Tab-separated table of C-alpha atoms in Angstrom:
chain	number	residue	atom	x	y	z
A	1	UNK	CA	90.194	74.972	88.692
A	2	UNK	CA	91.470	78.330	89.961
A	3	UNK	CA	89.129	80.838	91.155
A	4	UNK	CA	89.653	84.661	92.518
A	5	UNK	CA	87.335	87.071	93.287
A	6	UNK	CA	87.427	90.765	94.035
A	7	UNK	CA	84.815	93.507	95.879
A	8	UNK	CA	83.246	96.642	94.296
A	9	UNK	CA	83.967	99.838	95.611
A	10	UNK	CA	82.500	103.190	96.576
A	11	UNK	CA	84.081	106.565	96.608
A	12	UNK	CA	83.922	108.156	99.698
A	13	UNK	CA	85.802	111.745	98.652
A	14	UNK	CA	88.182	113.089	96.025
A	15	UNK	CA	86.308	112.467	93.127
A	16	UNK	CA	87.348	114.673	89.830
A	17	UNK	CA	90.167	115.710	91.379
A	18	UNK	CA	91.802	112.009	91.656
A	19	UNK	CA	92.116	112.090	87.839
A	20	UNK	CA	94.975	114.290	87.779
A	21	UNK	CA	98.404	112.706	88.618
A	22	UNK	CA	98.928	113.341	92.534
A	23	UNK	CA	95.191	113.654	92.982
A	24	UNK	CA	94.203	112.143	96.202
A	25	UNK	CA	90.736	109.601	97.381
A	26	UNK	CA	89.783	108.478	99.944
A	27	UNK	CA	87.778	105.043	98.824
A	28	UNK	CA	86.015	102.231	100.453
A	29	UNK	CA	85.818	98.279	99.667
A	30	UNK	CA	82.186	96.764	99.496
A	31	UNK	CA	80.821	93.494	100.268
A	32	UNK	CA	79.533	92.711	96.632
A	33	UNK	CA	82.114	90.541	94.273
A	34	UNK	CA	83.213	89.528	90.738
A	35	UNK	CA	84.294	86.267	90.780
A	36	UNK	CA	85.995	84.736	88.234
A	37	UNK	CA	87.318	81.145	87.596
A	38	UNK	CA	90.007	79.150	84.868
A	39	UNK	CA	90.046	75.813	84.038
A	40	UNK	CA	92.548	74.456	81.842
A	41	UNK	CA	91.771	74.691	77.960
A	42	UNK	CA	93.307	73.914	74.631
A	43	UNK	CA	92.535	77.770	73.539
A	44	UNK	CA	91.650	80.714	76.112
A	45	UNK	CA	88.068	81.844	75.925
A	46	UNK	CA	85.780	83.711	78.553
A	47	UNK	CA	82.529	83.415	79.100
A	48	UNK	CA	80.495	86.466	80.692
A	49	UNK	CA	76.816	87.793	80.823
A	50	UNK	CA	77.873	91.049	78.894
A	51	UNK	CA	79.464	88.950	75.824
A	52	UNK	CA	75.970	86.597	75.393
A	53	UNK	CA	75.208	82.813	75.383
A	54	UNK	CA	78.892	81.433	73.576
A	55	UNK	CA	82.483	82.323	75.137
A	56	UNK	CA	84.784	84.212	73.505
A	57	UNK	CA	88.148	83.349	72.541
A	58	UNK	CA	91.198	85.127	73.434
A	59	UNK	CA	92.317	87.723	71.301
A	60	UNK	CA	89.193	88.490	69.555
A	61	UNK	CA	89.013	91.888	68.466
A	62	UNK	CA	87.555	93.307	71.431
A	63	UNK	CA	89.066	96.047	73.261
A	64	UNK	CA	88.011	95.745	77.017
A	65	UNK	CA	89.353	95.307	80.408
A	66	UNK	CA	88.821	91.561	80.230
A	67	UNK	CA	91.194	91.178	77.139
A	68	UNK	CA	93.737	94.308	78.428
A	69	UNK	CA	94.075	91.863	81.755
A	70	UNK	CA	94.843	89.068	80.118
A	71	UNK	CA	97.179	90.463	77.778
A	72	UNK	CA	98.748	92.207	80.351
A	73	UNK	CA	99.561	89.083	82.188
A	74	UNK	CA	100.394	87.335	79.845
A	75	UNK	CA	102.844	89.963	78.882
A	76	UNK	CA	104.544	89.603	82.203
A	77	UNK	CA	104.492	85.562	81.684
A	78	UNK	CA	106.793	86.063	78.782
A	79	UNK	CA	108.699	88.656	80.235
A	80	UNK	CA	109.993	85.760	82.452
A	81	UNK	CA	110.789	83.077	79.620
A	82	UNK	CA	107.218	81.690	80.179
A	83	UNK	CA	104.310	80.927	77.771
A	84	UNK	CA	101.063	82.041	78.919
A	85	UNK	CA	98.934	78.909	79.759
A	86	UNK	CA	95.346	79.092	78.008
A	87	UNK	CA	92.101	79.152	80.675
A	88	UNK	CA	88.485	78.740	80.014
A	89	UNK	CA	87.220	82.188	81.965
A	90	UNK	CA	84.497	82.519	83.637
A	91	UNK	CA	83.310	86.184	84.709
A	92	UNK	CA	80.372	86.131	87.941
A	93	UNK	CA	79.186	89.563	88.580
A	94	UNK	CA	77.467	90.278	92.026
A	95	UNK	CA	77.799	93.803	91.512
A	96	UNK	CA	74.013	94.345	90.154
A	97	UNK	CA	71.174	93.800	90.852
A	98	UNK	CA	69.376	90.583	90.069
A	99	UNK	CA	67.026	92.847	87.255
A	100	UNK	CA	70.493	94.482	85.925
A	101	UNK	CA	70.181	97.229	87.630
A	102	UNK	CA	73.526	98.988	88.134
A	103	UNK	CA	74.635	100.752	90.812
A	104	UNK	CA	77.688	102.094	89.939
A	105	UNK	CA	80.100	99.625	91.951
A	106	UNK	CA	82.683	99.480	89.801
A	107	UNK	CA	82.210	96.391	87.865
A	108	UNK	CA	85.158	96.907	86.129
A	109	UNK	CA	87.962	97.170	88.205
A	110	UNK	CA	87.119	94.313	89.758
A	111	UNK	CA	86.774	92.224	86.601
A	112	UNK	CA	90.010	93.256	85.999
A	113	UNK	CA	91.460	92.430	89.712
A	114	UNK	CA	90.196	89.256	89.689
A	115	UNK	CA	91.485	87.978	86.030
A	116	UNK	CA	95.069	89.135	87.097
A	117	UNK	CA	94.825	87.165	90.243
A	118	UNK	CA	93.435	83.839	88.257
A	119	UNK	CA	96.006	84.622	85.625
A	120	UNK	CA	98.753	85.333	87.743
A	121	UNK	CA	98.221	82.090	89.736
A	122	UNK	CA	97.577	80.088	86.881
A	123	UNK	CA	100.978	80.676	85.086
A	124	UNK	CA	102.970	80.573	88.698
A	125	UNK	CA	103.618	84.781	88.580
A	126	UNK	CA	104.218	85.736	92.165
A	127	UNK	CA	101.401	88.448	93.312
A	128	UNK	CA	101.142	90.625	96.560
A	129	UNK	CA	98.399	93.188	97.012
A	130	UNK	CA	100.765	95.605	95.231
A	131	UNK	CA	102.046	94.020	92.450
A	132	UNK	CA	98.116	93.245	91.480
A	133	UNK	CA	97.206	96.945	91.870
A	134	UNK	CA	99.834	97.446	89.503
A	135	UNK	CA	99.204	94.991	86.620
A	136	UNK	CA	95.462	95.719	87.414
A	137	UNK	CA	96.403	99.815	86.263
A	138	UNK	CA	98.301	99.101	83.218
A	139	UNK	CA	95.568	96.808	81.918
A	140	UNK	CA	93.037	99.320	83.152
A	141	UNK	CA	94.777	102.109	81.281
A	142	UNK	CA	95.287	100.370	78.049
A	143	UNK	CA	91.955	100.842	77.574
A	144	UNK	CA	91.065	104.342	79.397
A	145	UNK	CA	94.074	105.927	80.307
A	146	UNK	CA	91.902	109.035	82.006
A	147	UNK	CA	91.100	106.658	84.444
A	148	UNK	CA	92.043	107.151	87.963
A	149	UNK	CA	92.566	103.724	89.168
A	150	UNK	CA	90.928	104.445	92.646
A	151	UNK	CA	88.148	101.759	91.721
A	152	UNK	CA	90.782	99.597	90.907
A	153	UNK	CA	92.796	100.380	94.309
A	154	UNK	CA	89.467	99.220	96.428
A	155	UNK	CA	89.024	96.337	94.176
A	156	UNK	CA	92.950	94.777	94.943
A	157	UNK	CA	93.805	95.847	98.228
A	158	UNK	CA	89.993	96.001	100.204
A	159	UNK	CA	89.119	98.257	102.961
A	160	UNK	CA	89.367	101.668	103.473
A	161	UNK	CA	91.650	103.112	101.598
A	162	UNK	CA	93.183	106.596	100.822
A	163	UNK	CA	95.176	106.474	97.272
A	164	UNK	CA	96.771	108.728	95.254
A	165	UNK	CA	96.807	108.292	91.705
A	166	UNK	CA	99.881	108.001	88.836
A	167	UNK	CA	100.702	109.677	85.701
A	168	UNK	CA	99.531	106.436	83.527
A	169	UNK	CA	100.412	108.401	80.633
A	170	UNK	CA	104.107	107.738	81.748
A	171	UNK	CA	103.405	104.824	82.719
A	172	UNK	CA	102.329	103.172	79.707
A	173	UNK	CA	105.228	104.764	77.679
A	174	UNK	CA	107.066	102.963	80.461
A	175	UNK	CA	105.499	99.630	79.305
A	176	UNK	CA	105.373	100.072	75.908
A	177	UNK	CA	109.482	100.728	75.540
A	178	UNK	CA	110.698	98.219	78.327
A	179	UNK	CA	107.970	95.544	78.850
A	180	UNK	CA	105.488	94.880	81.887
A	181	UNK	CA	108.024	93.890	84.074
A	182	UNK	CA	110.091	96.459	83.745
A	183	UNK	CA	107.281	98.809	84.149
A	184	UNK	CA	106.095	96.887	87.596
A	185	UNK	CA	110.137	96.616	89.013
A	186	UNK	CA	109.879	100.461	88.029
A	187	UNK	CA	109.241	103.752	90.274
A	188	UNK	CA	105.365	104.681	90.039
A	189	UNK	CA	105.926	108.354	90.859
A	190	UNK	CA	102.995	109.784	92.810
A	191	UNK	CA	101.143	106.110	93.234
A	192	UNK	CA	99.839	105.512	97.020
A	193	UNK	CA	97.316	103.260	98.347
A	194	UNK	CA	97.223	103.197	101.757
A	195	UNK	CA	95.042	101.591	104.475
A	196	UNK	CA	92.956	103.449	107.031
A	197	UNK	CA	91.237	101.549	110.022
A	198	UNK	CA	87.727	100.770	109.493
A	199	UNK	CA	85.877	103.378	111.441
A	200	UNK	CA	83.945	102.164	114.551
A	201	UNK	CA	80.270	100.622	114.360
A	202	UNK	CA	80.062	100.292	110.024
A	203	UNK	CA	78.954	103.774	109.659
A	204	UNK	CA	78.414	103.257	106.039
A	205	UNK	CA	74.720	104.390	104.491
A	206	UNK	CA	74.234	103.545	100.603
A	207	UNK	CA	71.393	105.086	98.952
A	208	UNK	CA	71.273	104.466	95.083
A	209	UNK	CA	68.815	106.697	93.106
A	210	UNK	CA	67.892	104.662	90.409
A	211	UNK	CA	69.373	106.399	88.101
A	212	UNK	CA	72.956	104.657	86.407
A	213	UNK	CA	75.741	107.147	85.406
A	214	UNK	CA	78.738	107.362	82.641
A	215	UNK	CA	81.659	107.561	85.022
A	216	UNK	CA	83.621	108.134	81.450
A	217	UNK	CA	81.290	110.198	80.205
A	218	UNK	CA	81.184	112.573	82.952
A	219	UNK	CA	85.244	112.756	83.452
A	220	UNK	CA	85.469	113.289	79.952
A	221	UNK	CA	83.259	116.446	79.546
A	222	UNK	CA	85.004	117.233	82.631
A	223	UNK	CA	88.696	117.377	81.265
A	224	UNK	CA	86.889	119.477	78.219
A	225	UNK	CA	85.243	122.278	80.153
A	226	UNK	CA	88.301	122.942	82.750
A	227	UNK	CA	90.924	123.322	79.928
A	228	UNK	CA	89.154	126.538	79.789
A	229	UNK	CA	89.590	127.734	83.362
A	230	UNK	CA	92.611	125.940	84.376
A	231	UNK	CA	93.127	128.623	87.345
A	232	UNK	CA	89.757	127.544	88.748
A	233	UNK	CA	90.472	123.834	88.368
A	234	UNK	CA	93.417	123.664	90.262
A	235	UNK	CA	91.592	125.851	92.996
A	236	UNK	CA	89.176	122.704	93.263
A	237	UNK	CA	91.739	120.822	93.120
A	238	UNK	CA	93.443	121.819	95.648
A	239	UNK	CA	90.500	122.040	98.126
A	240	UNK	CA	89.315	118.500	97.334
A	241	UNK	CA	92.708	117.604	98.122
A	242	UNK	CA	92.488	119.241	101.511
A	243	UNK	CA	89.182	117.726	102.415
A	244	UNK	CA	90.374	113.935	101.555
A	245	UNK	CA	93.426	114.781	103.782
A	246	UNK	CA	91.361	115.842	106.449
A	247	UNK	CA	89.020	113.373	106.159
A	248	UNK	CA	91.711	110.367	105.964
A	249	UNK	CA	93.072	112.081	108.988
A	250	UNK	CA	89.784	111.872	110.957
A	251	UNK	CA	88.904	108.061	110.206
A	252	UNK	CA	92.706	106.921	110.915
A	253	UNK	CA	92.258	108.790	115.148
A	254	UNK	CA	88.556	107.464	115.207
A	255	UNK	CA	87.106	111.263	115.171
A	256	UNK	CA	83.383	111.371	114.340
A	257	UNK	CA	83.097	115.408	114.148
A	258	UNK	CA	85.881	115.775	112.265
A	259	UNK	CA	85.184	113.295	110.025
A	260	UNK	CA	81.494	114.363	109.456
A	261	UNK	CA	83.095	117.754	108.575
A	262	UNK	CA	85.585	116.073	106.195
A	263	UNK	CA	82.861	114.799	104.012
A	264	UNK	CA	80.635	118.001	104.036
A	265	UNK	CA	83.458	119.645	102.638
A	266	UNK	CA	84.429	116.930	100.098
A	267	UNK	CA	80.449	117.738	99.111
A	268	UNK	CA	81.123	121.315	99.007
A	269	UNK	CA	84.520	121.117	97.053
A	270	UNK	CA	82.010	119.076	94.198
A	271	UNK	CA	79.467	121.548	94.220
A	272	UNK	CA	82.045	124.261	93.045
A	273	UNK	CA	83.476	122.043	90.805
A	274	UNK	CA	79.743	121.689	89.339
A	275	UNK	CA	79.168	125.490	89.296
A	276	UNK	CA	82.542	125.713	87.431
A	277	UNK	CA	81.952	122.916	84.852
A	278	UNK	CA	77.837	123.054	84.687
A	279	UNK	CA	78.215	119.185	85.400
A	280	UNK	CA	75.070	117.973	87.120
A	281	UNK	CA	77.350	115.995	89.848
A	282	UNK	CA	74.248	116.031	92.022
A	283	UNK	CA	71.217	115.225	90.807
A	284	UNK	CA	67.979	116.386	92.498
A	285	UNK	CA	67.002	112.743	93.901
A	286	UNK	CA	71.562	112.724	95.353
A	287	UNK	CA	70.312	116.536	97.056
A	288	UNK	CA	67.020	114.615	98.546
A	289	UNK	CA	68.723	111.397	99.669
A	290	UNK	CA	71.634	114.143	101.545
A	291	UNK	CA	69.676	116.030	103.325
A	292	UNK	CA	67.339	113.253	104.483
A	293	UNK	CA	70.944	111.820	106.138
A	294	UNK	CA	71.824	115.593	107.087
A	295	UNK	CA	68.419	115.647	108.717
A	296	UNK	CA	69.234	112.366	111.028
A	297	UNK	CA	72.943	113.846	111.961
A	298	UNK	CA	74.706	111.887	109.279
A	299	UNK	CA	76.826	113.721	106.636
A	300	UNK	CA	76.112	112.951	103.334
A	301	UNK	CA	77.671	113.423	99.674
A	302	UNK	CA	77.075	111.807	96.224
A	303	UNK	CA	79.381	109.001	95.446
A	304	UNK	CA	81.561	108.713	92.136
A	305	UNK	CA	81.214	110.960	89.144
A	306	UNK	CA	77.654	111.703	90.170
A	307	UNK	CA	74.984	112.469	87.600
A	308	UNK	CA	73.025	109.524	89.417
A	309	UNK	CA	74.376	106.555	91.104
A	310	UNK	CA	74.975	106.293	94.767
A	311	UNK	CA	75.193	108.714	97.874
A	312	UNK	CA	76.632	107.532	100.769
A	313	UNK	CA	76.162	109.255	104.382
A	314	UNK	CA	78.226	107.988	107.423
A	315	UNK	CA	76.057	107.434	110.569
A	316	UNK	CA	77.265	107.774	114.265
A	317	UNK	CA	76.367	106.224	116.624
A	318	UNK	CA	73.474	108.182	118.007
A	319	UNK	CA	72.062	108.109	114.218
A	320	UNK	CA	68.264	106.115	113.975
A	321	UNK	CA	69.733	104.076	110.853
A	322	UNK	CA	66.175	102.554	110.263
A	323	UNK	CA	64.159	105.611	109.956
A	324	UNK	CA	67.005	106.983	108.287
A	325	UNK	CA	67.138	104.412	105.610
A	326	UNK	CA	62.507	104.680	105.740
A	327	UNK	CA	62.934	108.571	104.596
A	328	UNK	CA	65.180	107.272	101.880
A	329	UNK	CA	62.621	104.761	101.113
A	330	UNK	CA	59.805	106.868	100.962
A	331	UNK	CA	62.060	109.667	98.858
A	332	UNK	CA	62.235	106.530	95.574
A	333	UNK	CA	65.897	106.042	96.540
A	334	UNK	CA	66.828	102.365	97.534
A	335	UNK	CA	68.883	101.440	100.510
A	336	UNK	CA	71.715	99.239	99.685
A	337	UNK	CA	72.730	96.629	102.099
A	338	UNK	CA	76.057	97.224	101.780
A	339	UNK	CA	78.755	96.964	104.152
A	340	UNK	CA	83.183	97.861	103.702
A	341	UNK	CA	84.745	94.213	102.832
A	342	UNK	CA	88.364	94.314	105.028
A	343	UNK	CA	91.609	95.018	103.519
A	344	UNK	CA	93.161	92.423	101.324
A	345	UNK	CA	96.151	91.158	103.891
A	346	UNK	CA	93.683	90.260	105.950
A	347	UNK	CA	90.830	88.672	103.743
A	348	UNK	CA	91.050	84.789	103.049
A	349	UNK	CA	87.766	84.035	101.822
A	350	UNK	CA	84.453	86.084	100.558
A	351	UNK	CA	81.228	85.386	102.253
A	352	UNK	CA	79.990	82.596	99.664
A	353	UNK	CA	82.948	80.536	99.471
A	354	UNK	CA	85.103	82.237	96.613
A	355	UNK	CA	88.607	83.136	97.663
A	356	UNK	CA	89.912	86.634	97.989
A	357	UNK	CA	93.176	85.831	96.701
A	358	UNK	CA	93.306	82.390	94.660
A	359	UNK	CA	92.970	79.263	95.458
A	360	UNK	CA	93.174	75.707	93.822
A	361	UNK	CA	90.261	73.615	93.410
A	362	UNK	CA	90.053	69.742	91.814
């Protein structure tokens, strides 16, 4: 058996603005996981919750992350004069809740992460944190090429992380004319994922509002309203920009007050982008759970595309975390005991036994 898994993620700031090609985020690994495992087959299936009781076979005419990723390995097998060996899949999401809830962890980059790294293993394809980010995109892409890939950064590499996102438009024409190995040995333009040091004392607050979002949905009415007042867009654009650099900035020299005033600007660079767009980024319950954090010292913003979801608020040291985390309580909005899983080069195992990167079992 081979078995990988990969964390969820949060947004910390840049969202909307890490859509475009050079847009910048500033993203953090969490200590929730999709784990998935392979055992040798005479026909690839998968077997997952969100597909019902039977497995599905491989190349059924389903057009999700699960079959982009293995296609997109598989791809790559061939590319070097291998045939792709068939697994039985299993997909184990610890990303919700035990009732389904969702909280908006991205589920499915990390599906997606951890199939290429089962995948990958199984047919002897040499990974490193990069290469997986990479294969992780173009099947990510094939599917919803708007995407950003930030979720999927978190999910591959672990951490804190500031990235910068690609042109996947390019990227898949890239793939589509040369192959997927090409496209990997290739230049990636703008791409960057880069580490930043954990900040001191796990200053990380999750509040989740009950209330799931369309991350697609929201990006998508996005793209439609700003075509209209493209001066204005790249305005937010370029003060979200500003904010993640400032903020990255802060967290990599360990500054507390700069780095509270990163994210109250990343919250402020939304909230125009709202006014511009009428998107309801931040809901009334995301205003309540911020400024019952802005109340205790802790800068707040919503987390994500918004529209419900999670807020996040990073707490100093001199911040009363328990009544902090009461208010919420008391407010309907649930505190999530979360905390940032480390970065990838560094991460053997997850905290129930399923390996990081993958492993071999009997």
């Amino acid at each position: 058996m081979i078995e990988a898994s990969a964390p969820g993620k949060l947004f910390v700031a840049g969202e909307y603005a890490v859509v475009e090609p050079g847009g910048s985020a500033i993203l953090v690994a969490v200590d929730r996981f999709v784990r998935v495992s392979g055992l040798d087959a005479e026909a690839g299936s998968v077997r997952s919750s969100h597909y019902g009781a039977e497995p599905r076979p491989w190349g059924a005419e389903v057009h999700d992350v699960v079959s982009a990723a293995i296609e997109v390995v598989g791809s790559l097998a061939r590319d070097h004069g291998r045939t792709p060996r068939p697994l039985a899949l299993t997909i184990d999401s610890g990303l919700d809740d035990a009732d389904g809830s969702k909280y908006g962890l991205g589920s499915s980059a990390a599906v997606v992460v951890a199939i290429v790294r089962v995948l990958a293993e199984a047919n002897d394809v040499p990974l490193d944190a990069q290469t997986t980010l990479r294969l992780a995109l173009l099947a990510t892409w094939a599917v919803n090429p708007a995407a950003s890939g930030g979720d999927v950064a978190a999910s591959a590499l672990g951490g804190w992380i500031r990235y910068r996102s690609a042109d996947a438009a390019e990227l898949l024409d890239r793939r589509e004319r040369f192959g997927v190995a090409e496209a990997l040995a290739g230049e990636w333009g703008s791409l960057a994922a880069t580490a930043l040091p954990a900040p001191e004392g796990e200053p990380l607050l999750v509040g989740w509002t009950g209330s799931p979002a369309s991350t697609a949905a929201l990006v998508g009415r996005s793209r439609q309203e700003r075509a209209v007042r493209d001066a204005d867009y790249r305005a937010f654009f370029a003060e979200s920009d500003a904010a993640v650099a400032d903020l990255g900035a802060a967290i990599a020299r360990g500054d507390d007050d700069a780095r509270a005033s990163g994210i109250r600007r990343a919250r402020a660079a939304l909230a125009h982008y709202a006014t511009l767009t009428g998107i309801e980024i931040e809901t009334p319950a995301l205003t309540e759970l911020c400024a019952i954090a802005e109340r205790h010292g802790a800068p707040a913003k919503s987390s994500g595309a918004g529209g419900g979801d999670c807020g996040i608020a990073l707490a100093g040291r001199s911040v009363d975390r328990e009544r902090l985390r009461a208010e919420w309580l008391a407010a309907d909005i649930r505190p999530l005991d979360l905390r940032a899983w480390p970065h990838a080069t560094t991460t053997t195992e997850a905290p129930t036994g399923a390996a990081a990167t993958p492993r071999r079992t009997p």
